Every structure is written in C-alpha cells, then in structure tokens.
Short mmCIF file of C-alpha atoms and ligand atoms in Angstrom, two decimals:
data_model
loop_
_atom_site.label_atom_id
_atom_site.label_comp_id
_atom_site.label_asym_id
_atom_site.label_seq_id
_atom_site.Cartn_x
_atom_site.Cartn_y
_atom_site.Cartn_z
CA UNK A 1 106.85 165.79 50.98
CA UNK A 2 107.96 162.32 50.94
CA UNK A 3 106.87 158.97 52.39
CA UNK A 4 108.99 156.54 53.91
CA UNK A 5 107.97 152.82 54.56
CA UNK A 6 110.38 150.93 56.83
CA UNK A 7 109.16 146.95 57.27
CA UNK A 8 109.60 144.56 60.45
CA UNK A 9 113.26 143.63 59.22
CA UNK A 10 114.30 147.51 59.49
CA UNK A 11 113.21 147.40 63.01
CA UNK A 12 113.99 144.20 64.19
CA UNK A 13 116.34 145.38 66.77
CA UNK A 14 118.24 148.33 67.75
CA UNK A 15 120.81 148.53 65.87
CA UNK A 16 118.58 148.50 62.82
CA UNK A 17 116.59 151.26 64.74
CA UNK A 18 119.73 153.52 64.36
CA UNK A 19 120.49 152.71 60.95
CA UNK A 20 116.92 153.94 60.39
CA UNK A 21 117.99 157.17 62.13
CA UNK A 22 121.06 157.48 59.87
CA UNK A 23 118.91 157.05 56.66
CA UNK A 24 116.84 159.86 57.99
CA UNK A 25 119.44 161.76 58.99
CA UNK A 26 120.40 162.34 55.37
CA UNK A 27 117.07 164.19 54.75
CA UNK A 28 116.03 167.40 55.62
CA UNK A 29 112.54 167.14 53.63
CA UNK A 30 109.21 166.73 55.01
CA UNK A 31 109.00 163.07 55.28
CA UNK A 32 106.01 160.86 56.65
CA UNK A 33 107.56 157.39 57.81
CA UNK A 34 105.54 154.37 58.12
CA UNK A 35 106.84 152.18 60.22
CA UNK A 36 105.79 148.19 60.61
CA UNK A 37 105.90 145.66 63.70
CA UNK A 38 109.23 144.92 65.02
CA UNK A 39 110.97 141.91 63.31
CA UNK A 40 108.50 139.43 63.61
CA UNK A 41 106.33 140.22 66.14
CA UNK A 42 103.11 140.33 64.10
CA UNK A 43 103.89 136.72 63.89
CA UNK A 44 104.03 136.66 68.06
CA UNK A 45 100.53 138.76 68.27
CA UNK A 46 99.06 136.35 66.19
CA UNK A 47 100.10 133.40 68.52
CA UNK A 48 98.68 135.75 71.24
CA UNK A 49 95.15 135.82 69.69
CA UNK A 50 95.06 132.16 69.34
CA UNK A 51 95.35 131.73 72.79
CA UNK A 52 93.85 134.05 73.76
CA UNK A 53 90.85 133.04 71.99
CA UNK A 54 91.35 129.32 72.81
CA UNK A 55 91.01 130.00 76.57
CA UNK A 56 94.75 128.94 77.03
CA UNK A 57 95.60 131.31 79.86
CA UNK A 58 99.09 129.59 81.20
CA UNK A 59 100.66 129.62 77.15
CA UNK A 60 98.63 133.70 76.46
CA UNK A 61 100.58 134.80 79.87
CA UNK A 62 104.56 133.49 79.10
CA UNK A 63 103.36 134.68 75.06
CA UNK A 64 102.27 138.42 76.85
CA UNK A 65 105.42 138.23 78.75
CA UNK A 66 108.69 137.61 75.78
CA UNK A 67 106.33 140.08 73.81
CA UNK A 68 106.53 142.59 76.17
CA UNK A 69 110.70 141.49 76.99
CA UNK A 70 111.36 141.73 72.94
CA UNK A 71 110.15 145.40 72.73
CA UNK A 72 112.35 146.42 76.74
CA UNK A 73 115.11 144.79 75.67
CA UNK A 74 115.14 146.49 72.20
CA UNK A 75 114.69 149.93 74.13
CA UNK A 76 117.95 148.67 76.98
CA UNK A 77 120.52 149.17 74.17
CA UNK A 78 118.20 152.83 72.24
CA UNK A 79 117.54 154.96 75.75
CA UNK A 80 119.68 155.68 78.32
CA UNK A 81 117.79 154.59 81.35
CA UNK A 82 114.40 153.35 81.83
CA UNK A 83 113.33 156.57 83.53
CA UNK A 84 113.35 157.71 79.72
CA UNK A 85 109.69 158.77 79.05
CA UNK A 86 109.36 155.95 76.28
CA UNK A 87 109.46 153.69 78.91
CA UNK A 88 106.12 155.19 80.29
CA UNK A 89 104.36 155.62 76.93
CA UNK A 90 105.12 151.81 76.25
CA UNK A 91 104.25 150.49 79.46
CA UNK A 92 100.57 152.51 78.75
CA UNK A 93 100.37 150.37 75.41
CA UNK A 94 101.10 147.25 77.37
CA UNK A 95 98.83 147.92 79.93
CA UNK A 96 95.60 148.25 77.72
CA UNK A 97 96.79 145.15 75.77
CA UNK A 98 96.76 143.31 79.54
CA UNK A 99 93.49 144.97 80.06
CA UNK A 100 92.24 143.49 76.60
CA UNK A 101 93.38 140.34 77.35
CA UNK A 102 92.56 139.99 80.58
CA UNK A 103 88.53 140.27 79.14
CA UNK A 104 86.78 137.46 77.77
CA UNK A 105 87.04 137.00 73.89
CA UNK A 106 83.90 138.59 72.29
CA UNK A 107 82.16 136.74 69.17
CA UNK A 108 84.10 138.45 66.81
CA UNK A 109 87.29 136.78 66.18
CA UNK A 110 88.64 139.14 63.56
CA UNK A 111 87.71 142.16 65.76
CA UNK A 112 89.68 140.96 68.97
CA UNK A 113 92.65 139.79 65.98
CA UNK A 114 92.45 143.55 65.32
CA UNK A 115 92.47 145.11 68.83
CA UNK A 116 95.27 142.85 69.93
CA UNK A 117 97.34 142.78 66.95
CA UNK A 118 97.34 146.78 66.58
CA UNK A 119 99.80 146.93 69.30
CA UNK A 120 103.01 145.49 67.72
CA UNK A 121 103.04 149.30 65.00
CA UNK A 122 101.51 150.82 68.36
CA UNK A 123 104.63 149.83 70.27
CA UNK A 124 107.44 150.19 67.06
CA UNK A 125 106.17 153.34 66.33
CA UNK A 126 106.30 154.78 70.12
CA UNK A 127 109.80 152.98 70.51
CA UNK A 128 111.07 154.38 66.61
CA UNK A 129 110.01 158.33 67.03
CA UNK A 130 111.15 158.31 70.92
CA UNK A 131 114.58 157.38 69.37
CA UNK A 132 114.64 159.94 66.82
CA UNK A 133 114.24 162.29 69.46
CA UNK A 134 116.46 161.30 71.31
CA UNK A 135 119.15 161.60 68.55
CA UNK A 136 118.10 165.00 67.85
CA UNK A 137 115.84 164.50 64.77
CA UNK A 138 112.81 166.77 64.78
CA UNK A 139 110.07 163.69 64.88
CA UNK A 140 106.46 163.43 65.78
CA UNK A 141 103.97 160.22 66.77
CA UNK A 142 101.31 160.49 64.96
CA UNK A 143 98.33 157.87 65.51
CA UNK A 144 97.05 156.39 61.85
CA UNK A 145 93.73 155.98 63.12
CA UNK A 146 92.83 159.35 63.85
CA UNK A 147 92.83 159.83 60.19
CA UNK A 148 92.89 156.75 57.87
CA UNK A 149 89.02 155.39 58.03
CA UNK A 150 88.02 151.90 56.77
CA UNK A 151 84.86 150.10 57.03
CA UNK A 152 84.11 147.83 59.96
CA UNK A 153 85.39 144.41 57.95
CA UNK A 154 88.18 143.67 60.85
CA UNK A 155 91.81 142.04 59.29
CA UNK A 156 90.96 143.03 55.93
CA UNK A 157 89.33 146.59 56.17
CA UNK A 158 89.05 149.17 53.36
CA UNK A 159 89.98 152.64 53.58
CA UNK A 160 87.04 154.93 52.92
CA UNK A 161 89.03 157.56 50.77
CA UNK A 162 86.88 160.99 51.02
CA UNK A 163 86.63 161.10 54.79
CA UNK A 164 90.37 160.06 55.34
CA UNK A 165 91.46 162.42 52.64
CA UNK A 166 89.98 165.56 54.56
CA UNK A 167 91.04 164.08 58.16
CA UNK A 168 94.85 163.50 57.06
CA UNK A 169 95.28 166.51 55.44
CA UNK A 170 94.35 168.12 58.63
CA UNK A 171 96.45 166.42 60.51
CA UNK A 172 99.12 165.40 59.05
CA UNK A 173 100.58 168.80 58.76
CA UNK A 174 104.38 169.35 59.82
CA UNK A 175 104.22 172.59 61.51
CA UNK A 176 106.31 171.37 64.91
CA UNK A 177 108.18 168.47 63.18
CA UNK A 178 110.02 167.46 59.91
CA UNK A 179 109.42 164.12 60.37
CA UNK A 180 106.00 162.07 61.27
CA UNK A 181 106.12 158.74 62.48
CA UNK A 182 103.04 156.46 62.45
CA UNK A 183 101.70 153.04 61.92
CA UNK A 184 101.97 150.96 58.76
CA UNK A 185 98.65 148.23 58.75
CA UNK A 186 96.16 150.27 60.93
CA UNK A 187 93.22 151.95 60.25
CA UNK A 188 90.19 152.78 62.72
CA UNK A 189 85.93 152.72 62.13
CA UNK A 190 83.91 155.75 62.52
CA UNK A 191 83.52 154.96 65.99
CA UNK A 192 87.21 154.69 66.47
CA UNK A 193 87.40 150.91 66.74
CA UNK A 194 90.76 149.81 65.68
CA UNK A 195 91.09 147.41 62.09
CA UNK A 196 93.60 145.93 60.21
CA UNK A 197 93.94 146.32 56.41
CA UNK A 198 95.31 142.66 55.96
CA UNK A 199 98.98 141.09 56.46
CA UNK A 200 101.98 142.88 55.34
CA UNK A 201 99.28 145.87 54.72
CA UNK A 202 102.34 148.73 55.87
CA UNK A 203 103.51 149.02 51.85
CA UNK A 204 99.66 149.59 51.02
CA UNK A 205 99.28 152.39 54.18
CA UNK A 206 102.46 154.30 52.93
CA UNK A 207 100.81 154.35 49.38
CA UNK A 208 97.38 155.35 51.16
CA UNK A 209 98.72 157.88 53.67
CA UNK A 210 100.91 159.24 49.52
CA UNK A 211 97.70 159.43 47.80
CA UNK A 212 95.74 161.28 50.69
CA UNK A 213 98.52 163.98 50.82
CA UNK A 214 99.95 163.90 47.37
CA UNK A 215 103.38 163.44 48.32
CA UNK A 216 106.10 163.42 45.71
CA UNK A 217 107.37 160.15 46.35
CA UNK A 218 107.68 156.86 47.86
CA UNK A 219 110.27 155.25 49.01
CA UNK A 220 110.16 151.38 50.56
CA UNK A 221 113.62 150.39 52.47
CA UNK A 222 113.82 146.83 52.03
CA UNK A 223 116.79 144.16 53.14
CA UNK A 224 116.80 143.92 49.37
CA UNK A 225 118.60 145.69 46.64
CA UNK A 226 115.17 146.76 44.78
CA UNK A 227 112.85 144.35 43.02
CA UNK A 228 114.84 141.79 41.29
CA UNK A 229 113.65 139.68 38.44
CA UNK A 230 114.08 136.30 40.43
CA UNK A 231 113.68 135.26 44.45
CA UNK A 232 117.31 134.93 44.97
CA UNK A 233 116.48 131.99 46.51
CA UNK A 234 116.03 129.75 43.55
CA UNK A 235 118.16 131.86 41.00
CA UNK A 236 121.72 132.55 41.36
CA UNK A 237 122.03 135.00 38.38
CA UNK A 238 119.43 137.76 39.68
CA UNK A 239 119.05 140.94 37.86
CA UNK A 240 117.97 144.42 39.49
CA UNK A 241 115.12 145.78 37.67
CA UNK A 242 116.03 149.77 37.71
CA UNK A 243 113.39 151.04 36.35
CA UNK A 244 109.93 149.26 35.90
CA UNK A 245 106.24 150.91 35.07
CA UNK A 246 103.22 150.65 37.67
CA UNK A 247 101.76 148.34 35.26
CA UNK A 248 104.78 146.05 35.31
CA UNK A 249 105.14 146.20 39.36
CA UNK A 250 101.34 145.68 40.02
CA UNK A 251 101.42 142.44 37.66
CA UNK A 252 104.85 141.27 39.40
CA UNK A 253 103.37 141.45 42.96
CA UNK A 254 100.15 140.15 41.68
CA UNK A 255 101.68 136.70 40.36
CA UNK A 256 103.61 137.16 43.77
CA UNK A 257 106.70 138.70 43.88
CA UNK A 258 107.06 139.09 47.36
CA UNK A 259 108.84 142.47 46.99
CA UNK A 260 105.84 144.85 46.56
CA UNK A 261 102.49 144.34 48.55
CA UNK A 262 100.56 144.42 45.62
CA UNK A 263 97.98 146.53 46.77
CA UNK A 264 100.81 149.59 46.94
CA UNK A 265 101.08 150.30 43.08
CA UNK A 266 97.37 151.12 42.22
CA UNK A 267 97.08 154.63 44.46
CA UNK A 268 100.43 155.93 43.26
CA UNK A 269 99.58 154.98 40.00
CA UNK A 270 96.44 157.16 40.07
CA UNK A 271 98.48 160.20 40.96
CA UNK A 272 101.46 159.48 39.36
CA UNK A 273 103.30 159.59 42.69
CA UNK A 274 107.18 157.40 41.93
CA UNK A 275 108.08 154.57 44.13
CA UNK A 276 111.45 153.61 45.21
CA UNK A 277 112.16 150.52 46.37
CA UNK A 278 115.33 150.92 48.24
CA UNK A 279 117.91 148.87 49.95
CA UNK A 280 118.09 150.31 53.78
CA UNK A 281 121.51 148.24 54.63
CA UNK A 282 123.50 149.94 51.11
CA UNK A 283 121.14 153.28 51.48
CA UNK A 284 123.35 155.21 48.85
CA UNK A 285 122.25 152.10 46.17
CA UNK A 286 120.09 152.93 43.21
CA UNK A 287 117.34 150.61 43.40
CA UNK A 288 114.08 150.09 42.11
CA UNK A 289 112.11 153.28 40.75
CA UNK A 290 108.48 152.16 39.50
CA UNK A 291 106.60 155.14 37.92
CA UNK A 292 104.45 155.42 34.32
CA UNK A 293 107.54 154.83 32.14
CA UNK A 294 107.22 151.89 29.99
CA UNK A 295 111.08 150.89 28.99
CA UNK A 296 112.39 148.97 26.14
CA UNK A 297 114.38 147.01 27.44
CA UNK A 298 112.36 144.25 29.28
CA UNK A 299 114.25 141.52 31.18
CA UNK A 300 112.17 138.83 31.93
CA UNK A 301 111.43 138.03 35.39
CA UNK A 302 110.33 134.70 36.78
CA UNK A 303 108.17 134.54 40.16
CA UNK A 304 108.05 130.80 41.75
CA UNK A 305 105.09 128.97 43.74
CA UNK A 306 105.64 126.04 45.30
CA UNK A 307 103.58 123.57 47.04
CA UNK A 308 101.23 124.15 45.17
CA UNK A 309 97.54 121.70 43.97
CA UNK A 310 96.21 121.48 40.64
CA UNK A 311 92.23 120.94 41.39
CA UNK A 312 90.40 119.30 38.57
CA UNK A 313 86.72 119.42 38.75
CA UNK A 314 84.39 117.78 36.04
CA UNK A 315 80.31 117.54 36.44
CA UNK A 316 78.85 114.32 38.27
CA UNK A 317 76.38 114.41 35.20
CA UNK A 318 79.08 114.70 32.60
CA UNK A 319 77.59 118.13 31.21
CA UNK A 320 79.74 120.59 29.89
CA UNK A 321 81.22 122.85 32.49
CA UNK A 322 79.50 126.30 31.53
CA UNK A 323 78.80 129.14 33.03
CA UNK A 324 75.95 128.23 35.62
CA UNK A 325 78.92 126.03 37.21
CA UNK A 326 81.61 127.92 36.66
CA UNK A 327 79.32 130.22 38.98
CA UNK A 328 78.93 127.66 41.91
CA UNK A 329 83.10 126.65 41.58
CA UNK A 330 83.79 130.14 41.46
CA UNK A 331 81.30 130.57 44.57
CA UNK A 332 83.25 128.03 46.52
CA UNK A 333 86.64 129.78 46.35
CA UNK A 334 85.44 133.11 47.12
CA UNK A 335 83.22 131.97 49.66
CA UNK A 336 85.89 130.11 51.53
CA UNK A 337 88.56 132.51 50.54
CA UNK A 338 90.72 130.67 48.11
CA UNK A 339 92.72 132.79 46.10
CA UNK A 340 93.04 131.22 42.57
CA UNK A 341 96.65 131.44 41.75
CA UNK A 342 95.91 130.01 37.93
CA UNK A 343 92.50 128.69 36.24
CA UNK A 344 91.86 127.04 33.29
CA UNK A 345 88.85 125.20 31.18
CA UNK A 346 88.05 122.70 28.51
CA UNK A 347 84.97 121.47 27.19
CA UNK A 348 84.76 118.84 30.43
CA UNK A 349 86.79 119.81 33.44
CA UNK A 350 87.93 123.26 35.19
CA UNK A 351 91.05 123.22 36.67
CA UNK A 352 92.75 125.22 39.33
CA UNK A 353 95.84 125.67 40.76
CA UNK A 354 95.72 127.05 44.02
CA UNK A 355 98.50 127.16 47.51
CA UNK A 356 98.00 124.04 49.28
CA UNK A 357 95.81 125.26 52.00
CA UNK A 358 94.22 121.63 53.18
CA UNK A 359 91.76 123.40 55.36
CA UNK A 360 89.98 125.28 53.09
CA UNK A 361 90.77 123.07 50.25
CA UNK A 362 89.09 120.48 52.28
CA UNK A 363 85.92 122.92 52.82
CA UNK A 364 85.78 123.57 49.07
CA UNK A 365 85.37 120.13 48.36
CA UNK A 366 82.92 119.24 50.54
CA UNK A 367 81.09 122.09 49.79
CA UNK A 368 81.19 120.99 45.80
CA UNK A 369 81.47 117.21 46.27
CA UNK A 370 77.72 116.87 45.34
CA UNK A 371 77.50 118.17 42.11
CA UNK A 372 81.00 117.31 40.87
CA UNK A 373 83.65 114.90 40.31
CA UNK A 374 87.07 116.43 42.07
CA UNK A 375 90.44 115.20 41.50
CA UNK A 376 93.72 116.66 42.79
CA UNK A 377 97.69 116.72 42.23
CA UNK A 378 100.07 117.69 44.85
CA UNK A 379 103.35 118.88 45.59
CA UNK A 380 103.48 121.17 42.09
CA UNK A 381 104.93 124.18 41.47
CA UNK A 382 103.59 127.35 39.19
CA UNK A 383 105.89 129.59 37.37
CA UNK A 384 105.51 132.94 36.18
CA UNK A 385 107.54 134.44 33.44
CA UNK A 386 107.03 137.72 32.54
CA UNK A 387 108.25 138.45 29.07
CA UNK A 388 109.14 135.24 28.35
CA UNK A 389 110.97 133.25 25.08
CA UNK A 390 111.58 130.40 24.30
CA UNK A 391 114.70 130.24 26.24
CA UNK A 392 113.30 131.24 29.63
CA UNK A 393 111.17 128.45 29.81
CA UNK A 394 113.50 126.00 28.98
CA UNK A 395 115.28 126.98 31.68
CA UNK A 396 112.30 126.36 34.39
CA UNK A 397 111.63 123.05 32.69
CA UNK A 398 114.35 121.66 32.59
CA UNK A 399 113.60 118.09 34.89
CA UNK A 400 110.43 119.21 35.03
CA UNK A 401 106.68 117.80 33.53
CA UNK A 402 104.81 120.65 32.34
CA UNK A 403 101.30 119.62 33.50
CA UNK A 404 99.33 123.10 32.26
CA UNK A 405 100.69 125.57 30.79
CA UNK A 406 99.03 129.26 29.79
CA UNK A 407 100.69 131.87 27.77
CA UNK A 408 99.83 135.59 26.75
CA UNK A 409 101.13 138.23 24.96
CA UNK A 410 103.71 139.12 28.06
CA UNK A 411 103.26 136.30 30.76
CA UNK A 412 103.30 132.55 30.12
CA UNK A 413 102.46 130.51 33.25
CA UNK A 414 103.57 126.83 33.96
CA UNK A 415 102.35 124.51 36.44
CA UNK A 416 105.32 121.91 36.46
CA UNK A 417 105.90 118.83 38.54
CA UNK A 418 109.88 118.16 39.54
CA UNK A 419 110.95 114.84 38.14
CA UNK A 420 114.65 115.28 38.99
CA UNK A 421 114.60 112.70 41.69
CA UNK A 422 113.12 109.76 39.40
CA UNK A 423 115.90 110.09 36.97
N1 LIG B 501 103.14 144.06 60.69
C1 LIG B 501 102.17 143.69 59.70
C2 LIG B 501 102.45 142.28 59.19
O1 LIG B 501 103.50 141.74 59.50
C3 LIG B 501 102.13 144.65 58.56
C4 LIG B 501 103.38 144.70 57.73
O2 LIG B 501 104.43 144.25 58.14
O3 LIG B 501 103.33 145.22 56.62
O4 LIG B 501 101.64 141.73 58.48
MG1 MG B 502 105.35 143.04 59.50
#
C-alpha cells in the first residue's frame, strides 16, 4: 500500500487535475492519496476568516463568491454537465460554509479559522475523486476526520496516535476501491469538531495517515524535480539530491528548505517507511528517495533566509546573561510564538536571529523592555550550509559582512548583511 501526497500546485486547475489522473493511472497498487487545497485557495479561506471575523460583510460576500467560482469553473472544463453529481456534493460543502458564515464569529478565532478553512481539502478532494471516477479509476472519498484525532488546540492540533491508529485501520480498508482520496491538513476532536494541523500540514497527514497503516512508501509529487541542494531561486547551478537519509531531510526542512514540511520525516523515520519526493509534471523522473541510508557522497546544500533581524539583548543591570534570563528571553519567544531561526550567547548579550515579524517582534520587546537593553539589525540574511568547506562559504560571502557566524561538525550558519550596493 502506498501513499500519495499531491499539493495545491497539482490541483490548481483542471488540467493539472488530469495529469493527476494520468500519474495514477500508471498504478494498479493500493494507493491512499492526500490531496491539498486547490492552487492557492488556502490563501483565499484565510482572507475569508479575516472578514469574516472583522464584521466586513460586503468584502466576506464577493470573497464567498470567486471562492465558490474558482472551484465551478475548475469542475466546467473536468465534468460533462453540471447535472454531474459532483456538482451536488459541492454545492452541500458550500452551503454549510454559507451557513457558517452566515453565524456570528464565536470567541474562538482559531476554531472558526478551522471550521472555515477545512473546506478548501473538503471541496479538492470531492472535485479530485469525482474525476477519477469519472475517468474510470476505481476511487473512493474518504473523510480524514472520521479517523485522524488531534487534541482540541485549533490551527495547530496534534494527532493523538493510539485512537487514530485503531480508527484508520478500520476504515481505511480498500475493499470497494483501489484508490482512497482524502484530505491533506485536517483532523477532527473527539467530539468531531473539525482542526487544522498547521499550514502546509498535507506532507505531515500523508506521513500520519503512512505510519497509522504502515504503508510501504511515500511518495510527494511536487512542481519540483526532488529536493535540490539550493532554492533555484538564488542558485543557478542546483544539484538533485537522489538519495538523502531521514536524518539529512528532517535537518534540511528544519533550517527551511521549503521542499519537505518538516514535520513529514519523523513518522516514516520511526517505521522505516521511504519517501519519494517526485516531480508530478516529468512523472517518469527519478527524484528524491529519503530513507535510513546514510551516503558518502555528501553535496553540500545551502538553504537561504532573508529579511531576516538579528535581536541583541543585554541586562539593564549589566549582569551576566545566565540561565534565570535566558529563561524569561526564552519565555518571550515561545510565549508570543517566535520561532528562533539562530541563537547565540556571550558573557553579556544573547542574540537572535529571527524572520522579521514586526508584530510579534514588537510584543517581545515590550514584553522584555523592562529588564533588558534590546538592540536590533535589519534587512539580514541567514545561511545554512550543510556540509560545508571552506569553499562553500566563500561563495555566500562573497559582498557580504558576516555579522555571526556558528559552525558544527556538518552545518555552519551565517547571518550576513549584503554590502554589494555600497561598493
Ligand atoms: N492547504 C493547506 C495549506 O495551504 C495545507 C497544505 O497545502 O499542505 O497550508
Ligand atoms: Mg496548500
């Protein structure tokens, strides 16, 4: 049994609904496919939930409305005629979203985020396995949160593993189909309240959803050859890494190669499940495969941040910065949900480098302002090299001022400001 994840961009529109098809077509396995929003419509829920919440009725209604004419006109050029049963199926989706909509926000922001925000895998997922039907390929819907349970933390819920484990291997069983569709992102409570397991959470379901059922593989269709050892977008020379280890992937997405969620590796890791990371537009490519092996031959690959602020934080008293206020800096970033992209101390000041995020930046500070003395640099960038030399970071320096720099055994990390311009 195999799991499929196909992202936004392989569903963006309908031709890239029947490439999906074709790719499928090419399998006669078992296969579980976890399918994400359409294209960017995450993106467009989002914007509904802020007005939503906001009170702004004329902006939520013409918002409701191109969501709603995205997803028809997607299913115009996939179904023959809108007396096609999809077309009742997605109008019922559509309908309860209306209905939800229509209510008054509750208190809880990030549980209305959830209910609303549910719909865009609700709606791709309909749309996808209606499709696959239609073409003849032996598919099934199959509704995540009947069997993947999380706690009741809404836009960032986790998966409690025991209960979900016995609920998806009841029903995720392939007696009247070969192929399962269902929802990448979604989970439900144990009262059957919809959640969310964060943003771009569909790589981390298909890994879930692998674990639960022991399949005996992965594979992620990307727009992208595999993982590569550079964004494209600032390196001309990329390489295709063909083979990398768990522990290699899970520290690539962790210093944020944007390839991987890096949530995924962990759960495959633990059951030695492979992952693929394949290219959906050249199927037939090799790509990516990330399982246990450790390989010789390391190529080092560089991950880029920019816009980025180096925060430098020294006690109002001039004390050392120890431990009792590392504890209350720390506090401050998990409290107001900071992630800590680099960190480093000396005898006098902590510094970190963090996205620039002004508003909670700007709640840090005040929250810290008391007690310490807080400085900051803008408009930096941190780079990542994993198995770097000498020659590697030459060549992310070059033009640049190397204003921290951190090295281990495998990564070094450089916090550099761009100086190319005052030459
Ligand atoms: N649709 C969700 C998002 O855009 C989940 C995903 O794409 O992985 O965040
Ligand atoms: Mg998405």
């Amino acid at each position: 049994m195999f799991v499929f994840k196909f992202g936004g961009a392989s569903v963006k529109n309908a031709t890239s609904v029947k490439n999906l098809a074709e790719i499928l077509q090419k399998f006669s396995d078992n296969i579980v496919v976890v399918i994400s929003a359409m294209g960017k419509s995450t993106n467009a829920l989002e914007q509904i939930v802020e007005y939503y919440s906001s009170g702004n009725k004329v902006e939520l209604d013409i918002a409701f409305e191109n969501f709603k004419a995205f997803h028809y006109y997607i299913m115009k050029d996939l179904f023959e005629s809108t007396e096609h049963q999809s077309y009742q199926k997605v109008k019922a989706v559509f309908d309860t979203m209306s209905e939800k909509i229509s209510d008054k926000p509750t208190l809880n922001y990030d549980f209305d985020y959830d209910q609303i925000v549910s719909n865009g895998e609700l709606l791709s997922t309909l749309i996808v396995s209606e499709y696959l039907k239609a073409v003849n390929i032996n598919a099934r819907w199959k509704d995540i949160r009947e069997s993947v349970k999380t706690d009741n933390k809404y836009r960032e819920a986790k998966v409690e593993w025991d209960i979900s484990e016995s609920l998806m291997k009841n029903n995720f069983t392939f007696e009247d189909g070969n192929i399962l569709v269902t929802q990448g992102f979604l989970g439900s409570t144990i009262n059957n309240l919809t959640t969310t397991l964060g943003r771009e959470g569909s790589d981390y379901s298909a890994a879930i959803i692998a674990y639960l059922l022991e399949a005996e593989k992965v594979i992620i269709w990307k727009d992208v050859p595999g993982v590569l050892n550079a964004d494209p977008k600032w390196f001309d020379d990329t390489i295709l890494l063909e083979k990398i280890s768990y522990k290699d992937a899970i520290e690539l997405a962790f210093y944020g190669t944007s390839v991987i969620h890096p949530k995924t590796i962990q759960p495959l890791k633990r059951k030695s499940i492979p992952l693929h990371v394949k290219s959906f537009i050249e199927p037939d490519l090799k790509g990516t495969l990330v399982t246990h092996h450790d390989y010789d031959k390391l190529i080092p690959s560089f991950i880029f941040k920019m816009d980025q602020v180096l925060i430098s934080i020294s006690a109002r008293d001039l004390s050392f910065i120890a431990e009792d206020y590392l504890e209350i800096i720390l506090g401050a970033f998990a409290r107001n949900g900071l992630n800590i992209n680099l960190m480093q101390n000396s005898a006098t000041s902590f510094q970190i480098c963090v996205n620039n995020d002004r508003n909670r930046i700007g709640r840090i500070v005040n929250d810290l302002e008391k007690q310490f003395h807080i400085e900051w640099e803008n408009e930096l960038e941190l780079v990542t090299i994993r198995y770097f030399d000498q020659q590697t970071i030459d060549r992310v320096t070059i033009n640049k001022e190397v204003i921290l720099e951190q090295h281990n055994k495998t990564t070094a990390q450089m916090v550099i400001r761009d100086v190319s311009e005052k030459e």
